[in-house]
Amino acid sequence: MSKSHNKKRNVGIIYELLLRYISNNLINDDKKSAQSALRILEKRFHKSTEIYREFRLFNALAKSTVSDSAVAAAILTEAKGAARRADKGALNKEKSLLIRDINHILNDSSFYYRRVPEYKTYATIQSLLNDWRKLDEADLLKMVELEGKMVEWLLSEKTDESLDENIDPNVDTLVVRIMTEKINSKYKNKLNEDQRNIIKSYVFSLSSDNGKSISQKLDNMREDTVNQLYKFKKMTDNKYILEKIDRVENSILEVSIDNVDDAVISKFLVISQLQNEIKEAINELR
Amino acid sequence: MSSGNLKLLTEWMPLAYTQKTLQESLAINNGKILLRGVLQKCDTLNQNGRIYPRSILEREVMNYQKFIKENRALGECDHPDSSVVELKNVSHIIRDAFLEGDSVVGTVELLNTPAGKILQSLVESGVTLGISSRGVGSTISEGNAQIVQEDFQLICFDMVSEPSTPGAFMLTEGKNVDLNDLNKIFNRSDKIDRIFNDILSW
């Protein structure tokens, strides 16, 4: 990687660092610090800014996957053109103001030292954007080397097991990213896979189909749980459990899924847990 | 729900009795010693600097009823360095437990096990005893107190001597508890009952 790469002027890295700063502070209940960073993000990455335009270009290179090297080359050509059309002077000035805001408003000495998983790729992308703008002054050999790396990256499979893999274009990306970070870091070891799927479906269903798919999913889960309870009732001889099982079944059936909100989801996280335990119990009793 | 960073948490309460109440217990209960007292307190800063929110203790007392009804609410004489109740060290059984104001009040029956007989002779000699809850969970600092969190699970109540200094039982404190330990303490029906109680509280 080029020694001239400056992570403070790398839009992708700075954006990731700001997201991490916000989510860490939300988890630690420091809403004030999180809001300060959010304000910086909204102001400096506003749609009217050169930084935002560079960030979009950056994202197109960082997130895209293509199956053909000719398509990858075409993307690089388009990206190069877009990078060169940017107002270089305004972009540099905006980046300086962004760094100033981070240093003065957040005043966190560890801000730039948080880990960014795709650091090397992000550094390559930013170096390439910078080199493309140098036009005739660019080091051609270095530029070709970086473009080669970029083609490899565009052709590679990007795996992301976090909640944002199903991101919907209508959802506020920032909100989803912050929520994803928060859930993944806080509940990684506490929620089982089914519970994480419920949350994921909830978030994306609300934006894409007005909650229809999550209602359907919850209805199916409820039906399955009630069936499992019925089987378990016939198999167990635990009086204490048998005493409560009908009331539990009724409580589950009484949960309204007409308007799915956080409270309903919270109840279904419990039902999901019950469903898993009952299935285990049935297997053990067989 | 799987365990995160659960730690062993123990708390001490004095168990008050007099020779008169002791003799009454022996007479009424066919020679058995049953002691009644406060087992735990909620919304109160305890000796170890912890506060157990009422909703959490209320829930745990509810979950503990299954252990009481199934005659499994056993406790040991002194805290072991473990979260699991060892049958060979069992000295008593909790016969009832309920919330009264800010206190969890309960009845402790001293058993005729080797450890139980030690307790019986100590009680007959008028030795001051304490009762100590044993549970697993996490805490969060708030001011000078550690607030016990939603993941707390009550395991049992042990009989212990009066600590001479605050934090005398800190030796086993803070020990990390893993999922295997929890599976030894809570069987499948305990886990299902816990979820049942949660659902029935909606």
Coordinates of C-alpha atoms in Angstrom, one line a residue:
Chain A
M1 CA 0.0 0.0 0.0
S2 CA 1.1 3.5 -0.8
K3 CA 3.0 5.2 2.1
S4 CA 1.1 8.4 1.2
H5 CA -2.3 6.9 2.2
N6 CA -3.8 9.0 5.0
K7 CA -6.6 7.2 6.8
K8 CA -7.9 10.5 8.1
R9 CA -8.7 11.5 4.5
N10 CA -10.2 8.1 3.5
V11 CA -14.0 8.6 3.3
G12 CA -14.7 4.9 3.7
I13 CA -12.6 4.5 6.8
I14 CA -13.8 7.7 8.4
Y15 CA -17.4 6.7 7.8
E16 CA -16.8 3.3 9.4
L17 CA -15.0 4.9 12.3
L18 CA -17.9 7.3 12.9
L19 CA -20.4 4.4 12.8
R20 CA -18.3 2.4 15.3
Y21 CA -18.0 5.5 17.5
I22 CA -21.8 6.0 17.4
S23 CA -22.7 2.3 18.1
N24 CA -20.1 2.0 20.9
N25 CA -21.5 5.0 22.6
L26 CA -25.1 3.9 22.1
I27 CA -24.2 0.6 23.7
N28 CA -22.5 2.4 26.6
D29 CA -25.6 4.6 27.0
D30 CA -23.6 7.7 26.1
K31 CA -26.3 9.2 23.9
K32 CA -24.7 12.7 23.9
S33 CA -21.5 11.5 22.3
A34 CA -23.4 9.4 19.8
Q35 CA -25.5 12.3 18.8
S36 CA -22.5 14.6 18.4
A37 CA -21.0 12.0 16.0
L38 CA -24.3 11.6 14.2
R39 CA -24.5 15.4 13.7
I40 CA -21.0 15.4 12.2
L41 CA -22.0 12.5 9.9
E42 CA -25.2 14.2 8.8
K43 CA -23.5 17.5 8.2
R44 CA -20.3 16.4 6.5
F45 CA -21.8 13.5 4.5
H46 CA -24.8 15.6 3.4
K47 CA -26.0 14.9 -0.2
S48 CA -24.9 18.3 -1.4
T49 CA -21.2 17.7 -0.4
E50 CA -18.2 16.5 -2.5
I51 CA -17.5 14.0 0.4
Y52 CA -20.9 12.4 -0.1
R53 CA -20.2 12.1 -3.9
E54 CA -16.8 10.5 -3.2
F55 CA -18.4 8.2 -0.5
R56 CA -20.9 6.9 -3.1
L57 CA -18.2 6.2 -5.5
F58 CA -16.1 4.6 -2.8
N59 CA -19.1 2.4 -1.8
A60 CA -19.7 1.3 -5.4
L61 CA -16.2 0.0 -5.5
A62 CA -16.2 -1.5 -2.0
K63 CA -19.5 -3.2 -2.1
S64 CA -20.0 -4.4 -5.7
T65 CA -19.4 -7.9 -6.9
V66 CA -19.2 -8.8 -10.5
S67 CA -18.7 -12.1 -12.3
D68 CA -16.8 -10.9 -15.3
S69 CA -13.5 -9.1 -15.5
A70 CA -14.7 -7.0 -18.5
V71 CA -17.5 -5.7 -16.3
A72 CA -15.0 -5.0 -13.6
A73 CA -12.9 -3.0 -16.0
A74 CA -15.9 -1.0 -17.2
I75 CA -16.8 -0.1 -13.6
L76 CA -13.2 1.1 -13.1
T77 CA -13.5 3.3 -16.2
E78 CA -16.8 4.8 -15.0
A79 CA -15.4 5.3 -11.5
K80 CA -12.3 7.0 -12.9
G81 CA -14.4 9.4 -14.9
A82 CA -16.6 10.2 -11.9
A83 CA -13.5 10.7 -9.6
R84 CA -12.0 13.1 -12.1
R85 CA -15.1 15.2 -12.3
A86 CA -15.1 15.9 -8.6
D87 CA -14.1 19.4 -7.4
K88 CA -10.8 18.5 -5.9
G89 CA -10.3 21.8 -4.0
A90 CA -13.7 21.6 -2.4
L91 CA -13.3 17.9 -1.5
N92 CA -9.9 18.6 0.2
K93 CA -11.4 21.5 2.1
E94 CA -14.4 19.4 3.2
K95 CA -12.2 16.6 4.4
S96 CA -10.1 19.1 6.5
L97 CA -13.4 20.4 8.1
L98 CA -14.5 16.8 8.8
I99 CA -11.2 16.0 10.5
R100 CA -11.4 19.2 12.5
D101 CA -14.9 18.4 13.7
I102 CA -13.8 14.9 14.7
N103 CA -10.8 16.2 16.6
H104 CA -12.5 19.1 18.3
I105 CA -16.0 18.0 18.9
L106 CA -15.5 14.3 19.6
N107 CA -12.0 14.8 21.2
D108 CA -11.4 11.1 21.5
S109 CA -7.8 10.1 21.3
S110 CA -8.7 6.5 20.4
F111 CA -11.1 7.5 17.6
Y112 CA -8.7 6.7 14.7
Y113 CA -7.5 3.5 16.3
R114 CA -10.6 1.5 16.1
R115 CA -10.4 -1.6 13.9
V116 CA -11.9 -1.4 10.4
P117 CA -12.3 -5.0 9.0
E118 CA -11.6 -4.1 5.3
Y119 CA -8.9 -1.6 6.1
K120 CA -6.5 -2.7 3.3
T121 CA -9.2 -2.7 0.6
Y122 CA -10.5 0.7 1.7
A123 CA -6.9 2.1 1.6
T124 CA -6.5 0.7 -1.9
I125 CA -9.8 2.3 -3.1
Q126 CA -8.9 5.7 -1.6
S127 CA -5.4 5.6 -3.1
L128 CA -6.9 4.8 -6.4
L129 CA -9.4 7.6 -6.3
N130 CA -6.5 10.0 -5.3
D131 CA -4.3 8.7 -8.1
W132 CA -7.0 9.0 -10.8
R133 CA -7.4 12.7 -9.9
K134 CA -3.7 13.4 -10.3
L135 CA -4.1 12.9 -14.1
D136 CA -0.7 13.2 -15.8
E137 CA 1.1 13.5 -12.5
A138 CA 0.0 10.0 -11.5
D139 CA 2.5 7.2 -11.1
L140 CA 1.3 4.9 -13.9
L141 CA 2.9 1.7 -12.6
K142 CA 1.4 2.2 -9.2
M143 CA -2.0 3.1 -10.7
V144 CA -2.0 -0.1 -12.8
E145 CA -1.1 -2.2 -9.8
L146 CA -3.9 -0.7 -7.7
E147 CA -6.4 -1.1 -10.6
G148 CA -5.4 -4.8 -10.8
K149 CA -6.1 -5.2 -7.1
M150 CA -9.4 -3.5 -7.5
V151 CA -10.5 -5.8 -10.3
E152 CA -9.6 -8.8 -8.1
W153 CA -11.7 -7.3 -5.3
L154 CA -14.7 -6.6 -7.6
L155 CA -14.5 -10.3 -8.8
S156 CA -14.3 -11.7 -5.2
E157 CA -17.3 -13.0 -3.3
K158 CA -18.2 -10.7 -0.4
T159 CA -19.6 -12.6 2.6
D160 CA -21.3 -10.7 5.3
E161 CA -23.1 -12.6 8.0
S162 CA -24.4 -9.6 9.8
L163 CA -28.0 -8.4 9.7
D164 CA -27.4 -5.9 6.9
E165 CA -27.0 -8.5 4.2
N166 CA -30.7 -8.0 3.2
I167 CA -30.4 -4.3 3.2
D168 CA -33.4 -2.6 1.5
P169 CA -32.8 0.6 -0.5
N170 CA -35.8 2.3 1.1
V171 CA -34.3 1.9 4.6
D172 CA -32.1 4.6 6.0
T173 CA -28.7 3.0 5.6
L174 CA -27.2 4.8 8.6
V175 CA -30.0 3.6 10.9
V176 CA -29.7 0.0 9.7
R177 CA -25.9 0.0 10.1
I178 CA -26.0 1.5 13.6
M179 CA -28.8 -1.0 14.6
T180 CA -26.9 -3.9 13.1
E181 CA -23.7 -3.0 14.9
K182 CA -25.6 -2.5 18.1
I183 CA -27.4 -5.8 17.9
N184 CA -24.5 -7.8 16.7
S185 CA -22.1 -6.6 19.4
K186 CA -24.6 -6.6 22.3
Y187 CA -26.6 -9.7 21.7
K188 CA -24.1 -11.8 19.6
N189 CA -24.0 -14.5 22.4
K190 CA -27.4 -14.0 23.8
L191 CA -29.8 -14.5 20.9
N192 CA -30.2 -17.8 19.1
E193 CA -30.3 -17.9 15.3
D194 CA -34.1 -18.0 15.1
Q195 CA -34.3 -14.9 17.3
R196 CA -31.8 -13.0 15.2
N197 CA -33.9 -14.0 12.1
I198 CA -37.0 -12.6 13.7
I199 CA -35.3 -9.2 14.3
K200 CA -33.9 -9.2 10.9
S201 CA -37.3 -10.0 9.3
Y202 CA -38.9 -7.3 11.4
V203 CA -36.6 -4.5 10.4
F204 CA -36.7 -5.3 6.7
S205 CA -40.4 -6.2 6.5
L206 CA -41.5 -2.9 7.9
S207 CA -39.8 -1.0 5.1
S208 CA -40.5 -3.4 2.2
D209 CA -44.0 -4.8 2.6
N210 CA -45.5 -2.8 5.5
G211 CA -45.0 -5.6 7.9
K212 CA -46.9 -8.3 6.0
S213 CA -44.1 -10.8 5.8
I214 CA -43.1 -10.5 9.5
S215 CA -46.8 -11.0 10.4
Q216 CA -46.8 -14.2 8.3
K217 CA -43.6 -15.4 9.8
L218 CA -44.8 -14.8 13.4
D219 CA -48.1 -16.6 12.6
N220 CA -46.3 -19.6 11.3
M221 CA -44.0 -19.6 14.3
R222 CA -47.0 -19.4 16.6
E223 CA -48.8 -22.3 14.9
D224 CA -45.7 -24.5 15.1
T225 CA -45.1 -23.7 18.7
V226 CA -48.7 -24.5 19.6
N227 CA -48.4 -27.8 17.8
Q228 CA -45.1 -28.6 19.6
L229 CA -46.8 -27.8 22.9
Y230 CA -49.6 -30.2 22.1
K231 CA -47.1 -33.0 21.4
F232 CA -45.2 -32.2 24.5
K233 CA -48.3 -32.2 26.6
K234 CA -49.0 -35.8 25.6
M235 CA -45.4 -36.9 26.4
T236 CA -44.5 -35.2 29.6
D237 CA -45.5 -36.3 33.1
N238 CA -44.2 -33.2 34.9
K239 CA -47.2 -32.0 36.9
Y240 CA -45.8 -28.6 37.4
I241 CA -45.5 -28.1 33.6
L242 CA -48.9 -29.7 32.8
E243 CA -50.6 -27.4 35.3
K244 CA -49.5 -24.4 33.2
I245 CA -49.4 -25.6 29.7
D246 CA -53.0 -24.7 28.6
R247 CA -52.7 -21.2 30.0
V248 CA -49.4 -20.7 28.2
E249 CA -51.0 -21.9 24.9
N250 CA -53.8 -19.4 25.4
S251 CA -51.4 -16.6 26.1
I252 CA -49.5 -17.3 23.0
L253 CA -52.6 -17.4 20.9
E254 CA -53.8 -14.1 22.4
V255 CA -50.8 -12.1 21.1
S256 CA -52.1 -9.9 18.3
I257 CA -49.9 -9.8 15.2
D258 CA -52.1 -7.3 13.3
N259 CA -49.7 -4.5 14.1
V260 CA -46.3 -5.9 14.7
D261 CA -44.3 -3.5 16.9
D262 CA -41.3 -3.9 19.3
A263 CA -43.5 -5.3 22.1
V264 CA -44.9 -8.0 19.9
I265 CA -41.4 -8.9 18.6
S266 CA -40.2 -9.0 22.2
K267 CA -42.9 -11.6 23.0
F268 CA -42.0 -13.7 19.9
L269 CA -38.4 -13.8 20.9
V270 CA -39.6 -15.6 24.1
I271 CA -42.0 -17.8 22.0
S272 CA -39.0 -18.7 19.8
Q273 CA -37.0 -19.7 22.9
L274 CA -39.9 -21.8 24.1
Q275 CA -40.2 -23.4 20.7
N276 CA -36.5 -24.5 20.8
E277 CA -36.7 -25.8 24.4
I278 CA -39.9 -27.8 23.6
K279 CA -38.4 -29.3 20.5
E280 CA -35.3 -30.4 22.6
A281 CA -37.6 -31.8 25.3
I282 CA -39.6 -33.8 22.7
N283 CA -36.4 -35.2 21.3
E284 CA -35.2 -36.2 24.7
L285 CA -38.5 -37.9 25.6
R286 CA -38.6 -39.9 22.4
Chain B
M1 CA -31.1 -17.8 25.8
S2 CA -27.5 -18.7 26.2
S3 CA -25.2 -17.2 28.9
G4 CA -23.1 -14.2 28.2
N5 CA -20.7 -13.1 30.9
L6 CA -22.5 -14.6 33.8
K7 CA -20.8 -14.6 37.2
L8 CA -21.5 -16.3 40.5
L9 CA -23.2 -13.8 42.8
T10 CA -23.8 -14.5 46.6
E11 CA -25.4 -12.3 49.2
W12 CA -25.7 -12.7 53.0
M13 CA -28.7 -12.1 55.3
P14 CA -28.8 -12.8 59.0
L15 CA -31.3 -15.5 60.0
A16 CA -32.9 -14.5 63.2
Y17 CA -34.3 -17.0 65.7
T18 CA -34.5 -17.5 69.4
Q19 CA -34.5 -20.5 71.6
K20 CA -38.2 -20.0 72.2
T21 CA -39.0 -20.1 68.4
L22 CA -36.7 -23.1 68.1
Q23 CA -38.5 -25.0 70.8
E24 CA -41.9 -24.1 69.3
S25 CA -40.7 -25.3 65.9
L26 CA -39.6 -28.7 67.3
A27 CA -42.9 -29.1 69.1
I28 CA -45.2 -28.1 66.2
N29 CA -43.2 -29.8 63.4
N30 CA -42.7 -33.3 64.9
G31 CA -39.1 -32.7 66.0
K32 CA -38.1 -30.9 62.8
I33 CA -36.3 -27.5 62.9
L34 CA -38.0 -25.0 60.6
L35 CA -36.6 -21.4 60.7
R36 CA -38.5 -18.5 59.2
G37 CA -36.8 -15.4 58.1
V38 CA -35.7 -12.9 55.4
L39 CA -33.8 -14.7 52.6
Q40 CA -33.0 -11.8 50.4
K41 CA -33.9 -8.1 49.9
C42 CA -34.8 -6.1 46.8
D43 CA -34.2 -2.5 45.9
T44 CA -31.7 -2.3 48.8
L45 CA -28.0 -1.8 48.7
N46 CA -26.6 -5.0 50.2
Q47 CA -23.2 -5.8 51.9
N48 CA -21.6 -6.6 48.6
G49 CA -22.6 -3.2 47.1
R50 CA -25.3 -4.8 44.9
I51 CA -28.9 -3.9 44.4
Y52 CA -31.4 -6.5 43.2
P53 CA -34.3 -4.7 41.4
R54 CA -37.7 -5.9 42.6
S55 CA -38.9 -7.1 39.2
I56 CA -35.9 -9.4 39.0
L57 CA -36.2 -10.9 42.5
E58 CA -40.0 -11.2 42.0
R59 CA -39.4 -13.2 38.8
E60 CA -36.8 -15.4 40.4
V61 CA -38.9 -16.2 43.4
M62 CA -41.6 -17.2 41.0
N63 CA -39.2 -19.5 39.1
Y64 CA -38.0 -20.9 42.4
Q65 CA -41.5 -22.2 43.2
K66 CA -41.0 -25.2 40.9
F67 CA -37.9 -26.2 43.0
I68 CA -39.9 -25.8 46.2
K69 CA -42.9 -27.8 45.0
E70 CA -40.7 -30.6 43.6
N71 CA -38.8 -30.8 46.9
R72 CA -35.6 -29.7 45.1
A73 CA -35.0 -26.3 46.8
L74 CA -31.9 -27.6 48.5
G75 CA -29.1 -25.6 50.0
E76 CA -25.7 -26.3 51.4
C77 CA -23.9 -25.6 54.7
D78 CA -21.3 -22.9 53.6
H79 CA -20.9 -21.8 50.0
P80 CA -19.0 -24.2 47.8
D81 CA -16.7 -22.8 45.1
S82 CA -19.2 -23.8 42.5
S83 CA -22.6 -22.9 41.2
V84 CA -23.9 -26.4 41.3
V85 CA -25.5 -27.8 44.5
E86 CA -23.6 -30.9 45.7
L87 CA -26.0 -33.4 47.3
K88 CA -23.4 -34.6 49.8
N89 CA -23.2 -31.1 51.3
V90 CA -26.9 -30.5 51.4
S91 CA -28.0 -29.3 54.9
H92 CA -31.5 -27.9 54.4
I93 CA -34.4 -27.4 52.1
I94 CA -36.5 -24.3 51.5
R95 CA -40.2 -25.1 52.1
D96 CA -41.7 -21.8 51.0
A97 CA -40.5 -18.4 49.7
F98 CA -42.5 -15.3 48.8
L99 CA -42.1 -11.6 48.4
E100 CA -43.3 -9.5 51.4
G101 CA -42.7 -5.8 50.9
D102 CA -39.0 -5.5 49.9
S103 CA -38.1 -8.8 51.4
V104 CA -38.0 -12.4 50.2
V105 CA -39.3 -14.3 53.2
G106 CA -39.0 -18.0 53.5
T107 CA -39.0 -21.1 55.7
V108 CA -35.9 -23.3 55.9
E109 CA -36.1 -26.8 57.2
L110 CA -32.9 -28.3 58.6
L111 CA -32.4 -31.8 57.3
N112 CA -31.1 -34.9 59.0
T113 CA -28.1 -35.1 56.6
P114 CA -24.5 -34.9 58.0
A115 CA -24.3 -31.3 57.0
G116 CA -27.8 -30.6 58.3
K117 CA -27.0 -32.2 61.7
I118 CA -24.1 -29.8 62.0
L119 CA -26.5 -26.9 61.4
Q120 CA -29.0 -28.4 63.9
S121 CA -26.4 -28.5 66.7
L122 CA -25.2 -25.0 65.9
V123 CA -28.8 -23.7 66.1
E124 CA -29.4 -25.6 69.3
S125 CA -26.3 -23.9 70.7
G126 CA -27.6 -20.5 69.7
V127 CA -25.0 -19.8 67.1
T128 CA -25.8 -16.8 64.8
L129 CA -26.3 -18.0 61.3
G130 CA -26.9 -16.3 58.0
I131 CA -28.6 -17.3 54.9
S132 CA -27.0 -16.5 51.6
S133 CA -28.5 -16.5 48.1
R134 CA -26.4 -18.1 45.4
G135 CA -27.1 -17.1 41.8
V136 CA -25.6 -16.3 38.5
G137 CA -25.9 -13.1 36.5
S138 CA -24.2 -9.9 35.5
T139 CA -24.2 -6.5 37.0
I140 CA -23.8 -2.9 35.8
S141 CA -22.3 0.0 37.8
E142 CA -24.6 2.8 38.7
G143 CA -23.0 5.3 41.0
N144 CA -21.6 3.4 44.0
A145 CA -23.8 0.4 43.4
Q146 CA -23.8 -2.6 41.1
I147 CA -27.2 -3.2 39.7
V148 CA -28.1 -6.9 39.1
Q149 CA -29.3 -7.4 35.5
E150 CA -32.1 -9.2 33.8
D151 CA -29.9 -12.3 33.2
F152 CA -29.8 -13.1 36.9
Q153 CA -30.9 -16.6 37.8
L154 CA -31.3 -17.7 41.4
I155 CA -29.8 -21.1 42.2
C156 CA -30.3 -21.7 45.9
F157 CA -30.0 -20.4 49.4
D158 CA -27.0 -21.6 51.5
M159 CA -26.6 -21.5 55.3
V160 CA -23.4 -19.7 56.3
S161 CA -21.8 -18.2 59.4
E162 CA -22.0 -14.5 60.0
P163 CA -19.3 -12.7 58.0
S164 CA -16.9 -10.9 60.3
T165 CA -16.2 -8.3 57.6
P166 CA -18.2 -7.1 54.7
G167 CA -17.4 -9.1 51.6
A168 CA -16.2 -12.2 53.7
F169 CA -17.8 -14.4 51.1
M170 CA -16.1 -12.8 48.2
L171 CA -13.8 -15.8 47.6
T172 CA -16.3 -17.4 45.3
E173 CA -17.6 -14.2 44.0
G174 CA -17.2 -13.1 40.4
K175 CA -16.3 -16.6 39.2
N176 CA -17.4 -17.0 35.6
V177 CA -20.2 -19.5 35.1
D178 CA -20.5 -21.3 31.8
L179 CA -23.4 -22.9 30.0
N180 CA -22.4 -26.4 31.2
D181 CA -22.7 -25.3 34.8
L182 CA -26.2 -23.9 34.1
N183 CA -27.3 -27.1 32.4
K184 CA -26.3 -29.0 35.6
I185 CA -28.4 -26.7 37.7
F186 CA -31.5 -26.2 35.6
N187 CA -33.0 -29.2 33.8
R188 CA -35.1 -29.0 30.7
S189 CA -38.4 -28.7 32.6
D190 CA -36.9 -25.9 34.7
K191 CA -36.0 -24.0 31.6
I192 CA -39.4 -24.5 30.1
D193 CA -41.1 -23.5 33.4
R194 CA -39.0 -20.3 33.4
I195 CA -40.2 -19.4 29.9
F196 CA -43.8 -20.4 30.9
N197 CA -43.6 -17.9 33.8
D198 CA -42.4 -15.3 31.5
I199 CA -45.3 -15.8 29.1
L200 CA -47.8 -16.0 31.9
S201 CA -46.7 -12.6 33.1
W202 CA -47.7 -10.9 29.8

